[in-house]
XYZ file of C-alpha atoms in Angstrom:
282
model
C 0.000 0.000 0.000
C 1.472 3.332 -1.047
C 0.299 6.884 -1.716
C -0.844 9.921 0.271
C -3.691 10.841 2.583
C -4.552 14.509 3.006
C -5.278 14.711 6.729
C -7.081 17.597 8.440
C -5.136 17.569 11.692
C -7.147 18.590 14.710
C -5.876 21.277 17.072
C -4.485 19.900 20.324
C -2.987 16.681 18.954
C 0.486 15.994 17.597
C 1.360 15.301 13.978
C 2.972 12.038 15.141
C -0.343 10.928 16.620
C -2.100 11.398 13.262
C 0.657 9.506 11.442
C 0.438 6.626 13.913
C -3.296 6.284 13.262
C -2.647 5.949 9.517
C 0.161 3.471 10.178
C -2.133 1.324 12.335
C -4.989 1.365 9.820
C -2.796 0.554 6.811
C -0.279 -1.719 8.503
C 2.386 0.183 6.558
C 5.202 2.563 7.585
C 4.117 6.202 7.170
C 5.484 9.701 7.571
C 4.178 13.251 7.340
C 5.345 15.810 4.777
C 5.908 18.742 7.144
C 4.886 18.785 10.792
C 2.281 20.996 12.414
C 2.586 22.192 16.007
C 0.074 20.508 18.356
C -1.895 23.773 18.740
C -2.237 24.104 14.944
C -4.809 22.442 12.717
C -5.274 21.900 9.016
C -3.534 20.188 6.117
C -1.093 17.428 7.066
C -0.061 15.288 4.058
C 0.779 11.777 5.231
C 2.883 9.547 2.976
C 2.231 5.811 3.043
C 4.888 3.232 2.258
C 7.429 4.162 -0.409
C 5.748 7.546 -0.913
C 7.634 8.660 2.208
C 10.767 8.681 0.037
C 9.449 11.886 -1.511
C 10.018 14.048 1.573
C 12.741 16.118 -0.115
C 10.382 16.956 -2.993
C 8.027 18.669 -0.526
C 10.585 20.864 1.229
C 9.987 23.918 -0.962
C 6.252 23.575 -1.593
C 4.112 26.680 -1.260
C 1.964 26.762 1.859
C -0.938 28.933 2.969
C -1.736 29.630 6.612
C -4.411 31.516 8.503
C -2.740 32.716 11.696
C -3.875 34.731 14.684
C -1.268 36.845 16.491
C -1.811 38.220 19.972
C 0.030 41.483 20.642
C 1.381 42.848 23.918
C 2.397 39.420 25.211
C 5.540 37.272 24.986
C 6.213 33.615 25.805
C 9.162 31.229 25.696
C 7.561 29.167 22.898
C 6.403 32.222 20.869
C 2.811 31.016 21.165
C 0.095 30.960 23.809
C 0.961 27.426 24.968
C 4.242 28.520 26.561
C 5.274 30.201 29.769
C 4.338 33.885 29.727
C 7.433 36.095 29.891
C 5.743 39.463 29.465
C 2.233 40.838 29.143
C 0.468 44.171 29.078
C 2.539 45.495 26.189
C 1.468 47.963 23.526
C -1.359 46.909 21.169
C -0.827 48.377 17.691
C -3.598 49.568 15.392
C -4.534 47.879 12.130
C -2.907 50.732 10.217
C 0.332 50.360 12.157
C 0.415 46.622 11.495
C -0.251 47.062 7.765
C 2.593 49.570 7.526
C 5.127 46.879 8.557
C 3.941 43.855 6.596
C 5.859 44.517 3.369
C 9.194 44.148 5.183
C 8.333 40.497 5.814
C 7.650 39.627 2.175
C 10.204 38.093 -0.191
C 13.306 36.143 0.756
C 14.123 37.073 4.338
C 16.324 35.853 7.159
C 14.398 34.304 10.021
C 15.597 32.952 13.368
C 13.697 29.730 14.221
C 12.017 29.422 17.634
C 14.123 27.710 20.280
C 11.134 25.469 20.954
C 11.362 23.783 17.551
C 12.683 20.571 16.019
C 15.837 22.293 14.752
C 18.924 20.167 15.382
C 21.523 21.638 17.751
C 24.604 19.455 18.274
C 22.564 16.289 17.897
C 19.677 17.466 20.083
C 16.328 18.977 19.177
C 15.947 22.632 20.063
C 12.865 21.970 22.188
C 14.751 19.338 24.202
C 17.494 21.816 25.088
C 14.995 24.606 25.796
C 12.979 22.407 28.155
C 16.193 21.429 29.933
C 17.070 25.089 30.476
C 20.161 24.978 28.244
C 21.205 28.324 26.769
C 21.806 28.246 23.003
C 21.337 30.317 19.886
C 19.932 29.284 16.517
C 21.404 30.857 13.385
C 19.067 32.716 11.003
C 17.910 30.887 7.891
C 16.560 32.076 4.571
C 12.817 31.621 4.048
C 10.428 32.811 1.370
C 7.244 34.665 2.273
C 5.218 35.322 -0.858
C 2.539 37.422 0.805
C 1.248 38.376 4.234
C -2.114 40.089 4.611
C -3.977 41.406 7.611
C -7.488 39.955 7.333
C -9.247 41.333 10.393
C -9.070 42.308 14.020
C -10.324 39.372 16.084
C -10.569 41.223 19.406
C -8.796 44.003 21.270
C -5.320 42.420 21.111
C -5.592 39.705 18.417
C -5.391 40.010 14.633
C -5.888 37.439 11.889
C -3.464 37.092 8.952
C -3.202 35.130 5.718
C 0.386 34.039 5.066
C 1.634 32.387 1.873
C 5.161 31.070 2.232
C 7.698 28.439 1.291
C 8.672 25.380 3.267
C 10.618 25.810 6.482
C 8.952 29.082 7.472
C 8.068 29.453 11.155
C 4.842 31.384 11.613
C 5.637 31.864 15.306
C 8.819 33.671 14.321
C 6.817 36.034 12.117
C 4.665 36.913 15.145
C 7.762 37.616 17.238
C 9.448 39.713 14.546
C 6.311 41.656 13.611
C 5.812 42.524 17.254
C 9.417 43.736 17.510
C 9.010 45.839 14.353
C 6.092 47.573 16.072
C 8.093 48.180 19.277
C 6.066 45.647 21.223
C 5.812 41.863 21.416
C 3.486 39.252 19.943
C 2.857 35.510 19.972
C 0.855 33.141 17.816
C -2.493 32.224 19.348
C -4.019 30.108 16.540
C -2.893 28.543 13.255
C -4.618 26.746 10.399
C -2.703 25.381 7.402
C -5.023 25.721 4.426
C -2.665 24.543 1.690
C 0.544 22.549 1.359
C 1.541 22.114 -2.263
C -1.351 20.449 -4.093
C -3.032 19.465 -0.810
C -5.769 21.792 0.438
C -8.067 21.952 3.416
C -11.365 21.543 1.545
C -10.290 18.053 0.421
C -8.718 16.991 3.720
C -10.158 14.258 5.931
C -10.178 13.860 9.706
C -8.610 10.695 11.106
C -11.747 10.290 13.216
C -13.725 9.005 10.230
C -11.037 6.637 8.919
C -11.301 2.895 9.390
C -9.358 -0.115 8.142
C -12.268 -0.736 5.760
C -12.578 2.720 4.196
C -9.037 4.096 4.297
C -8.222 2.940 0.755
C -10.937 5.285 -0.501
C -8.900 8.250 0.776
C -5.465 7.251 -0.509
C -4.227 9.473 -3.348
C -1.956 7.595 -5.817
C 1.634 8.764 -5.543
C 1.872 9.768 -9.198
C -1.130 12.088 -8.837
C 0.703 14.439 -6.460
C 3.829 14.787 -8.609
C 3.851 17.670 -11.135
C 6.255 16.066 -13.597
C 5.985 14.914 -17.210
C 5.497 11.202 -17.886
C 7.910 9.025 -19.826
C 7.471 5.476 -21.135
C 10.875 4.031 -22.113
C 11.365 1.412 -24.800
C 11.663 -2.142 -23.534
C 15.424 -2.304 -24.104
C 15.984 0.990 -22.264
C 13.588 0.027 -19.484
C 15.577 -3.133 -18.755
C 18.756 -1.105 -18.301
C 17.057 1.637 -16.299
C 15.311 -0.701 -13.887
C 18.630 -2.461 -13.260
C 20.266 0.758 -12.123
C 21.948 1.768 -15.384
C 21.579 5.000 -17.352
C 20.528 5.410 -20.977
C 20.913 8.161 -23.535
C 17.880 10.301 -24.290
C 16.923 13.556 -25.987
C 14.721 14.961 -23.240
C 15.428 18.278 -21.511
C 17.188 18.095 -18.149
C 14.829 17.609 -15.205
C 12.729 15.161 -13.200
C 10.167 12.838 -14.840
C 7.587 10.267 -13.795
C 8.633 6.977 -15.330
C 6.363 4.029 -16.144
C 6.923 0.354 -16.961
C 6.075 -1.330 -20.263
C 2.755 -2.298 -18.641
C 2.163 1.452 -18.091
C 2.416 1.051 -14.325
C 4.005 3.871 -12.340
C 7.560 2.966 -11.309
C 8.998 6.118 -9.771
C 11.012 9.205 -10.624
C 13.772 9.471 -13.190
C 16.216 12.275 -13.848
C 17.649 13.551 -17.109
C 21.041 15.230 -16.889
C 22.981 16.145 -20.038
C 21.113 13.660 -22.245
C 21.553 10.855 -19.711
C 18.444 9.283 -18.135
C 18.549 7.308 -14.902
C 16.178 6.204 -12.149
C 16.267 8.603 -9.220
C 13.639 7.233 -6.801
C 11.807 3.906 -6.977
C 8.238 4.296 -5.680
C 6.313 1.258 -6.898
């Protein structure tokens, strides 16, 4: 069994918990394509079987979030689940917030939260933070395609739509936007509406999945890959599927490759007129 399930993760549960449910129902190793914090909800693509080999292909996928930031408050986790470090700070106006948003668009440098899964000398950042260890995380480049203020939720909370690339920390945007406005801010709610081709309107809750119906929700691996298809000749296919390369006239790039029986085999790569199998997925 292989493919993807577009899960609508519930707020208050871990991404690992959702993956374990899929693993139990399918009896197959699984993995998610980009974690969501326990407080967040929304799109969580779960790869089943060999589809988990595609993790690297999802690193730079565009994502859309609806986030709520609470101003005038700070916490050690940069969200409302952490220990409060400061409260009662300045609450900016909608106009003030809008005036700062453009500085967060484009390719920017962002410091990840200490309470994150970033690796620090072989340990996760959140493990060190919980243990009280002092450390610093270096800034990393992220892409934020747009950030819009949608509405004021209440006196100190505002809702935003954020479109960004993989690896972006929404909690860090809250922190940095607060600092740009000479105050502080944390994330108080988060919904992931899109992750690559996966979107919230088509997502399914694990609560309705059973061992009997789960196959109805599995998306074939080839359907989530935006690459051209190739069907090699029998003589070339024999070489390719035995780990050898063949000459071809296709442009450089990644392709979905199929067997002589027109069954999906995996991904192939063309580099300087040389075609080879890159990832076996069947």
